[in-house]
Short mmCIF file of C-alpha atoms in Angstrom, two decimals:
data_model
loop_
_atom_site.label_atom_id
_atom_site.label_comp_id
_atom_site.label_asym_id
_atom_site.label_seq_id
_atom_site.Cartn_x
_atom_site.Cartn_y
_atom_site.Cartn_z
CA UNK P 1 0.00 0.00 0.00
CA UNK P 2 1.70 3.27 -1.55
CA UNK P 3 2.02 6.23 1.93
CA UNK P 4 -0.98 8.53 2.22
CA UNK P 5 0.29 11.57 0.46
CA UNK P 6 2.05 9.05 -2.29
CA UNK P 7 -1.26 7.45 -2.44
CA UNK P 8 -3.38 11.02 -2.77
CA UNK P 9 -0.71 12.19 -5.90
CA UNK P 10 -1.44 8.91 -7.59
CA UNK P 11 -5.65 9.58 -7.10
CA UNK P 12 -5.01 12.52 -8.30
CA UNK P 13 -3.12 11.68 -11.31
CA UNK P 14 -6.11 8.65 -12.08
CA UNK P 15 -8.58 11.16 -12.09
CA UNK P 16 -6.80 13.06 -14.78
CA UNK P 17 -6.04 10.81 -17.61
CA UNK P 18 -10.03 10.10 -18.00
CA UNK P 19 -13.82 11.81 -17.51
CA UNK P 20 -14.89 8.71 -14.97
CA UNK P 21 -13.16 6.38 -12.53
CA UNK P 22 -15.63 3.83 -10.24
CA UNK P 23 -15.51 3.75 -6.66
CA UNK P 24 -13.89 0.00 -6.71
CA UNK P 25 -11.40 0.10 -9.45
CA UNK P 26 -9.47 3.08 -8.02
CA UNK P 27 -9.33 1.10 -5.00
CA UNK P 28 -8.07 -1.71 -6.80
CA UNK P 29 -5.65 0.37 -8.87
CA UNK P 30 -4.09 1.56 -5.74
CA UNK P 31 -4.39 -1.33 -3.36
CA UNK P 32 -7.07 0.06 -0.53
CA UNK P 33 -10.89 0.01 0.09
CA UNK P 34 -13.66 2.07 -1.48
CA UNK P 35 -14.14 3.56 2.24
CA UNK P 36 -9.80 5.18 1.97
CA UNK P 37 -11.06 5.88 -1.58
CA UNK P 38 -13.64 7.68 -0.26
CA UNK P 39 -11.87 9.39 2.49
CA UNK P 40 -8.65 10.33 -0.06
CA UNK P 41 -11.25 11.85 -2.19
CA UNK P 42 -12.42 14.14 0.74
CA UNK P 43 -8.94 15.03 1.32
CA UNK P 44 -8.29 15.85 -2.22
CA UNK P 45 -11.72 18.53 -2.06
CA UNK P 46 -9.83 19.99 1.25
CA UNK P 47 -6.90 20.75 -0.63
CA UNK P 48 -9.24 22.47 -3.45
CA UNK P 49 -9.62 19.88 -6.37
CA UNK P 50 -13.15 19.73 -7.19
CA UNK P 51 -13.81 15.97 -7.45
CA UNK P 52 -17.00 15.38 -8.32
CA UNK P 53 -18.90 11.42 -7.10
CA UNK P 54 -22.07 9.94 -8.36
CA UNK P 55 -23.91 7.56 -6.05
CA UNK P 56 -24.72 4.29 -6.93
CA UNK P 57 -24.23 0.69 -6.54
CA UNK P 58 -20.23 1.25 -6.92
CA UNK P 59 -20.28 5.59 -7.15
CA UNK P 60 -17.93 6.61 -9.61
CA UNK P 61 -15.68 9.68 -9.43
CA UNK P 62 -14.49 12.33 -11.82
CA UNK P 63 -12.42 15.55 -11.61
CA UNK P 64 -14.16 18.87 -12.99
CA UNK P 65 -13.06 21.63 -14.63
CA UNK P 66 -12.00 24.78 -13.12
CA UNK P 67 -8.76 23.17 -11.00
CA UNK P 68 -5.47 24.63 -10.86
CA UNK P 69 -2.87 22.01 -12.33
CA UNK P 70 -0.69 20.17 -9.87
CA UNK P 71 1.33 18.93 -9.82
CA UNK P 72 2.78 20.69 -12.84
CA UNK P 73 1.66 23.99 -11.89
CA UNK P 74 1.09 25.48 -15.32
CA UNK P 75 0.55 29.09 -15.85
CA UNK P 76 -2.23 29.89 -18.31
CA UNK P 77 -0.15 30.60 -21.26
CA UNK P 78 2.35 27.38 -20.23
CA UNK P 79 -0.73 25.28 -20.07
CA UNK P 80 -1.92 26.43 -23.70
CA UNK P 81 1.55 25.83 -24.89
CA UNK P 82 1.67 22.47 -23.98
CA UNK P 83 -1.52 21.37 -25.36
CA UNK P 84 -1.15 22.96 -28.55
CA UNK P 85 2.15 21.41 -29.01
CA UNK P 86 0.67 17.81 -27.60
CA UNK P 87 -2.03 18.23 -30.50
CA UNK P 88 0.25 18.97 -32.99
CA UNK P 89 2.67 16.40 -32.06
CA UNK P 90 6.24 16.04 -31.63
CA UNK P 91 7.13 14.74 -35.18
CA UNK P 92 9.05 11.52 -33.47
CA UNK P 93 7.86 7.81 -34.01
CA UNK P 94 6.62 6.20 -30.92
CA UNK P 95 5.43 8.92 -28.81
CA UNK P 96 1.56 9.22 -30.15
CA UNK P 97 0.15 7.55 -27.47
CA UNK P 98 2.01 8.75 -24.61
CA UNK P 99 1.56 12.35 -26.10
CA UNK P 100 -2.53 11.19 -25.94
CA UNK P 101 -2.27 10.32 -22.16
CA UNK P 102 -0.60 13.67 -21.35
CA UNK P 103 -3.29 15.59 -22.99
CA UNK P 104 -5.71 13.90 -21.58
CA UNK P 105 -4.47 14.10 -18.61
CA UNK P 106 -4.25 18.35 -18.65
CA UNK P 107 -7.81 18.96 -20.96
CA UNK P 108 -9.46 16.99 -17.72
CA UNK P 109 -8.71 20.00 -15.61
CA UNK P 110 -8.13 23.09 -18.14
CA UNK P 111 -10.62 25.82 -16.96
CA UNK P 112 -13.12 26.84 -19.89
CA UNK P 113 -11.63 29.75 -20.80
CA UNK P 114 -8.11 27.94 -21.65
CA UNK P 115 -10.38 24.73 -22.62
CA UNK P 116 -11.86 27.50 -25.62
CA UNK P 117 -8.49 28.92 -26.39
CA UNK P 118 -6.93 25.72 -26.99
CA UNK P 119 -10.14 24.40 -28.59
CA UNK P 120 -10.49 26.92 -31.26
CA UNK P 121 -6.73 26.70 -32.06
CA UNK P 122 -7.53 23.07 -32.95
CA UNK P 123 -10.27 23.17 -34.73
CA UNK P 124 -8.86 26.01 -36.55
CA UNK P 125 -5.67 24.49 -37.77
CA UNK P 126 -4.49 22.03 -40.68
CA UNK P 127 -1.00 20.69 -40.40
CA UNK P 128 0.82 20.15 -43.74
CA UNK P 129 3.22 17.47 -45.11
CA UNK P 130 6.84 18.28 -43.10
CA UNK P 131 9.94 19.26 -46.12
CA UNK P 132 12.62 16.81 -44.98
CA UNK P 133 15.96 18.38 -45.10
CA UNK P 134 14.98 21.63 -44.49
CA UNK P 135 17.38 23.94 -42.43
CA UNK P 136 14.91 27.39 -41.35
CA UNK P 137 15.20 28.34 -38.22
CA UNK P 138 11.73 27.68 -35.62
CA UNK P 139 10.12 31.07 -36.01
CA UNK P 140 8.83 32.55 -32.42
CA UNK P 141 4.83 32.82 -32.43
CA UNK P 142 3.68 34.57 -29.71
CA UNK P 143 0.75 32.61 -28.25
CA UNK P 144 -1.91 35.52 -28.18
CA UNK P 145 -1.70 36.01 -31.49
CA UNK P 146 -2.25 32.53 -32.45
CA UNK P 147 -5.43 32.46 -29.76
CA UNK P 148 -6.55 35.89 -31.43
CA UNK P 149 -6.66 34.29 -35.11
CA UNK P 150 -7.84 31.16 -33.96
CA UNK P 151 -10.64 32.88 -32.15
CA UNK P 152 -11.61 34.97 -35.16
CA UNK P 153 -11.72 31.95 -37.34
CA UNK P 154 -14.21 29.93 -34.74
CA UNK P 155 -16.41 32.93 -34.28
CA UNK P 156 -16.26 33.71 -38.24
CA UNK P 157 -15.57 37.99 -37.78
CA UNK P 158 -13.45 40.15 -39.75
CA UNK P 159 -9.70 40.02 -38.81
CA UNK P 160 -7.53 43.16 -38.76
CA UNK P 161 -4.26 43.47 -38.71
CA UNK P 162 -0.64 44.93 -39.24
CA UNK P 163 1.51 42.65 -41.55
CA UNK P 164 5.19 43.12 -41.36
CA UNK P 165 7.29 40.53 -43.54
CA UNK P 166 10.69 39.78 -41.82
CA UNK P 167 13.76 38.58 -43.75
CA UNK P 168 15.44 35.33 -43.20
CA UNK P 169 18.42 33.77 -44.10
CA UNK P 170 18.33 31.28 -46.46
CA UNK P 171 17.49 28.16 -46.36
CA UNK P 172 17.93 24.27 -48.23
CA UNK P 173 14.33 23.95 -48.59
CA UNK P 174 10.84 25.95 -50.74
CA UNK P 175 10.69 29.69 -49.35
CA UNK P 176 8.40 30.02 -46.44
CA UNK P 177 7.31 33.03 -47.34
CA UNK P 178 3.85 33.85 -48.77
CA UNK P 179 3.23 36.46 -51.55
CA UNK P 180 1.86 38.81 -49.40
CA UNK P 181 2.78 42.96 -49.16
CA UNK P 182 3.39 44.51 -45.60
CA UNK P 183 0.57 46.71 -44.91
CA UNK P 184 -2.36 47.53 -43.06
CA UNK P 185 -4.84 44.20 -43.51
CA UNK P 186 -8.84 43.16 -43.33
CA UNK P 187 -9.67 39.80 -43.94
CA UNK P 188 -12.06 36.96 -43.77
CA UNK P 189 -10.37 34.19 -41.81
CA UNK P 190 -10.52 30.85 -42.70
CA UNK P 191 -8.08 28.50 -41.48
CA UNK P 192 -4.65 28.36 -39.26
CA UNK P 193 -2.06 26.12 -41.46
CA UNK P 194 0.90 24.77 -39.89
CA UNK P 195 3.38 23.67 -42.19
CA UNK P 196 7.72 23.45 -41.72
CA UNK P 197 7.33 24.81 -38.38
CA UNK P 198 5.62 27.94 -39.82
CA UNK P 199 1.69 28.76 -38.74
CA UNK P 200 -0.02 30.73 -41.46
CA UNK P 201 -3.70 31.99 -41.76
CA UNK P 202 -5.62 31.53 -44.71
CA UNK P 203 -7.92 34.37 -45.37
CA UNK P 204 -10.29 36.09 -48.04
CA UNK P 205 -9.97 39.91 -48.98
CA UNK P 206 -13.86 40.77 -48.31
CA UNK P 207 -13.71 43.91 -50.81
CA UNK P 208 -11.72 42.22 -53.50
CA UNK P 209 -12.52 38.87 -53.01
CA UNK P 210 -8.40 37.69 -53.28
CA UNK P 211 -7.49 34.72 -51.03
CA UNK P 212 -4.22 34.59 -49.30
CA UNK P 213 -1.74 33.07 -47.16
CA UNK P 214 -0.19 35.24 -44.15
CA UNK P 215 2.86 34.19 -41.50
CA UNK P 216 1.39 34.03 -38.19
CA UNK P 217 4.64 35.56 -36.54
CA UNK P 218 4.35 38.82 -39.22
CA UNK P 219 0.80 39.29 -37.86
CA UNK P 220 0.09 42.25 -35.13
CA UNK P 221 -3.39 41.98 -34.59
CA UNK P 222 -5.39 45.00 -33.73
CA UNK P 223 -8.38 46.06 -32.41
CA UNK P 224 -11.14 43.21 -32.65
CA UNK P 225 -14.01 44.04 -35.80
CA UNK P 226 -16.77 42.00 -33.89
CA UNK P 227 -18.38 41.98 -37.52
CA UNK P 228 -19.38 38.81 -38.54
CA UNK P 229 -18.87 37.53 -42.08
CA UNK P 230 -20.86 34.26 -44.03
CA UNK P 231 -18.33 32.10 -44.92
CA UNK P 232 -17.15 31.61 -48.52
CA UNK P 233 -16.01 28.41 -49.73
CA UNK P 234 -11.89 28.17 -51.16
CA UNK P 235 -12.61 27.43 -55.02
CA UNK P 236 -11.00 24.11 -56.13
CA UNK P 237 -8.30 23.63 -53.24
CA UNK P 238 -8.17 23.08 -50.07
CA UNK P 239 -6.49 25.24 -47.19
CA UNK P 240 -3.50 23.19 -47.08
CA UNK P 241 -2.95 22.72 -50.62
CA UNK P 242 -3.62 26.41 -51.46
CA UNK P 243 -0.60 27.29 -48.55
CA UNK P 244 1.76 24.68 -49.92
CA UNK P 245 0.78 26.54 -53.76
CA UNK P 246 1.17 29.84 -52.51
CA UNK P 247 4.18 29.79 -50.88
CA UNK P 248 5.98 27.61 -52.52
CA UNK P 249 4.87 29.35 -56.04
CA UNK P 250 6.75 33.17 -54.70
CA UNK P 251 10.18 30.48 -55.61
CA UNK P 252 9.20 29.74 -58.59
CA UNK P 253 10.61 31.60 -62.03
CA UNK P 254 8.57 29.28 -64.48
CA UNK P 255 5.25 27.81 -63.89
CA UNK P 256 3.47 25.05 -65.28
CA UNK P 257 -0.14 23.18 -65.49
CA UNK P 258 0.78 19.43 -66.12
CA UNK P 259 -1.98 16.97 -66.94
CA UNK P 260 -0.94 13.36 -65.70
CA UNK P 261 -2.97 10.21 -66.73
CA UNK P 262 -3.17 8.73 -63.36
CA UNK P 263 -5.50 9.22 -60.75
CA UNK P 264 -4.51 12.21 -58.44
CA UNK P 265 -3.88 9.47 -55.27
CA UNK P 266 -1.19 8.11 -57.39
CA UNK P 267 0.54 10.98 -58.68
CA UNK P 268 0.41 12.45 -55.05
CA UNK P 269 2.22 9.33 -53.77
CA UNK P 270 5.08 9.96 -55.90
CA UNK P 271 5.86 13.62 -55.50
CA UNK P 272 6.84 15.59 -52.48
CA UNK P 273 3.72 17.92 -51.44
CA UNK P 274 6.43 21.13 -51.14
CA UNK P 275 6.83 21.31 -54.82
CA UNK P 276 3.49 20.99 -56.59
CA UNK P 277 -0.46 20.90 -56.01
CA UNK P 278 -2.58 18.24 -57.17
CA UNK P 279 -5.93 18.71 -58.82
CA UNK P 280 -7.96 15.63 -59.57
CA UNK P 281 -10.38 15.79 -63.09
CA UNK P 282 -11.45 12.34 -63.12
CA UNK P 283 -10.89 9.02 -61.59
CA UNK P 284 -7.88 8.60 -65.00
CA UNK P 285 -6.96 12.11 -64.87
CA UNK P 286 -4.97 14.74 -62.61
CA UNK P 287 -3.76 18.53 -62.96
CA UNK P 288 0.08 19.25 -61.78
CA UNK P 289 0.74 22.68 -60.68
CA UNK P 290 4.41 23.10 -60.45
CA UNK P 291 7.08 24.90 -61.14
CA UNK P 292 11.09 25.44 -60.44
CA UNK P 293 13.64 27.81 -61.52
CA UNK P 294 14.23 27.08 -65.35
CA UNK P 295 12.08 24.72 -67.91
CA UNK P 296 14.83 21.72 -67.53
CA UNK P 297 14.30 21.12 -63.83
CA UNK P 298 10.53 21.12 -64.06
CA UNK P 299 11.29 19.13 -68.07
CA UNK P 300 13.52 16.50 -65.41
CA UNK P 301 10.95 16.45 -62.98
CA UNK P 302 7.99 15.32 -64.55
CA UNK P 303 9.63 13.05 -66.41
CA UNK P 304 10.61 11.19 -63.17
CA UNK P 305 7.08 10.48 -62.36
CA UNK P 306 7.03 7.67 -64.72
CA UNK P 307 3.49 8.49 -65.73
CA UNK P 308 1.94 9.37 -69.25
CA UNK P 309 1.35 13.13 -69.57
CA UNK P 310 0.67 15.35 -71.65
CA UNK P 311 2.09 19.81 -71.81
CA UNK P 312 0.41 22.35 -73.64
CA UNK P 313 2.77 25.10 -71.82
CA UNK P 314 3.96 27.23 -71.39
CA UNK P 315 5.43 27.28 -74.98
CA UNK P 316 8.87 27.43 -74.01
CA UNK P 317 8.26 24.14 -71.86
CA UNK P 318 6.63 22.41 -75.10
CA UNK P 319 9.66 23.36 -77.28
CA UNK P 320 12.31 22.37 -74.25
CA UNK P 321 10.35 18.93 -74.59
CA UNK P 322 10.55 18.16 -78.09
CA UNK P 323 14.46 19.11 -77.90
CA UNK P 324 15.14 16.63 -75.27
CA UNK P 325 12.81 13.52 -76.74
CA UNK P 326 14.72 14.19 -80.24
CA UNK P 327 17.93 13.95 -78.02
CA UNK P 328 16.77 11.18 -76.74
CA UNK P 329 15.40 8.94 -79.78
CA UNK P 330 18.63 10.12 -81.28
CA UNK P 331 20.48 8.34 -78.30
CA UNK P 332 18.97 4.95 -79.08
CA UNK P 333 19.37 5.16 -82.71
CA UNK P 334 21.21 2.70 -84.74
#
């Protein structure tokens, strides 16, 4: 039998990893009767953790909402911190379910108003394909601003703010860096993206109609609109596809619209989701957008997919092709 205060910690720690724990199995968990159970829950309500019993044939206890957080002892921002970055993951094999027990563990006793924070940043936010190999430095996102956005997005007003674009040094991998001006902004805001360690916020112009992609940790937000807007739907992409366009198209010094005769499932499980978009047009047929610095890379590129397609341009793309399947026939001549 574990020592009283030993004994109270683990309780404690039981009643956080899940909504409902009966009378009799806590006492079998930690080796006592219902009646210590009973009398360590008492204790636990002394000390000022609301644990809430039902009465019944075995009673069954739970811990509420609205308790500090021992025996971490989280701040409010620390404890949003933590279960953002518990959501998102830690990005090494192994750890999913023991990231799963910690966060349910800490959403059991987040008070509502860190439960909503939290909440909205979730359901506001798509996480894109990781670039292997890439070497950019983590950007620092203050937390408020990524609760601000996220709240706009769940309560569907107007979002205004300053956007100031930073320079970085660069980097191995697609620029992070959406094609965005600095400048005073008012937008419609859709979704939070997180992609290569970069958040971004997907919004709609409301006077021009223009969607773009913004870095979270360029956004001041100001003053809150409280003017709702009725959502409008992202035409032929979704969020994280149109982020992983956007940005990585500001790289690009020749574009291209490549249609593949494969199914869009099979063409995206042979390229790398940093360096085109996929856009299915039947169950036989796809749309590549891509694009790199000069017509042989993208020319090399597509031909690596080992897939039928077909270019219609640009024209200097068409040409580029024809030179290099001569050159090539040529090489297997007699």
């Amino acid at each position: 039998m574990l020592e009283t205060s030993s004994r109270r910690l683990a309780l404690l720690s039981l009643l956080q990893s899940r909504p409902e724990w009966p009378g009799p199995e806590l006492a079998e968990r930690l080796g006592v009767s219902t009646r210590t159970i009973r009398n360590d829950v008492e204790s636990l309500r002394e000390l000022g953790y609301p644990v809430e019993s039902t009465r019944g044939a075995t009673g069954a206890y739970r811990l509420g909402p609205g308790a500090r957080l021992p025996p971490l002892l989280l701040d409010d921002e620390e404890a949003v911190a933590v279960a953002i970055g518990l959501r998102a993951g830690t990005g090494v094999s192994g750890m999913e379910e023991s990231s799963a027990r910690a966060l349910a563990k800490l959403e059991q006793v987040l008070p509502h108003r860190l439960h909503r924070q939290v909440a909205a940043i979730h359901e506001s936010t798509t996480r894109a394909p990781e670039y292997l190999g890439t070497n950019v430095a983590d950007p620092e996102i203050d937390s408020a601003v990524l609760s601000r956005i996220a709240a706009a997005v769940r309560d569907r007003e107007w979002f205004r703010f300053d956007y100031a674009i930073e320079p970085e040094a660069p980097s191995d991998a697609p620029t992070a860096t959406p094609s965005v001006p600095d400048g005073r902004k008012l937008v419609e805001p859709y979704r939070l993206v997180n992609w290569r360690r970069h958040w971004y916020l997907v919004g709609r112009d409301p006077r021009s109609g223009d969607w773009s992609a913004y870095r979270a940790d360029w956004i001041t937000p100001l003053m809150p609109t409280r003017r709702a807007f009725t959502p409008v739907p992202l035409p032929g992409l979704d969020y994280t596809s149109f982020v992983l366009r956007d940005v990585a198209a500001t790289g690009w010094k020749v574009h291209a619209r490549i249609t593949v005769f494969a199914p869009a499932e099979e063409v995206l499980a042979r390229i790398n989701p940093t360096v085109g978009v996929v856009e299915s047009v039947d169950e036989h047929r796809c749309v590549l957008v891509t694009g790199a610095d000069s017509l042989e890379t993208i020319a090399v590129y597509i031909g690596m997919l080992g897939l039928d397609f077909k270019v219609t341009g640009p024209p200097g793309l068409v040409t580029h092709l024809k030179t290099l399947g001569n050159r090539y026939l040529d090489a297997v001549s007699p």
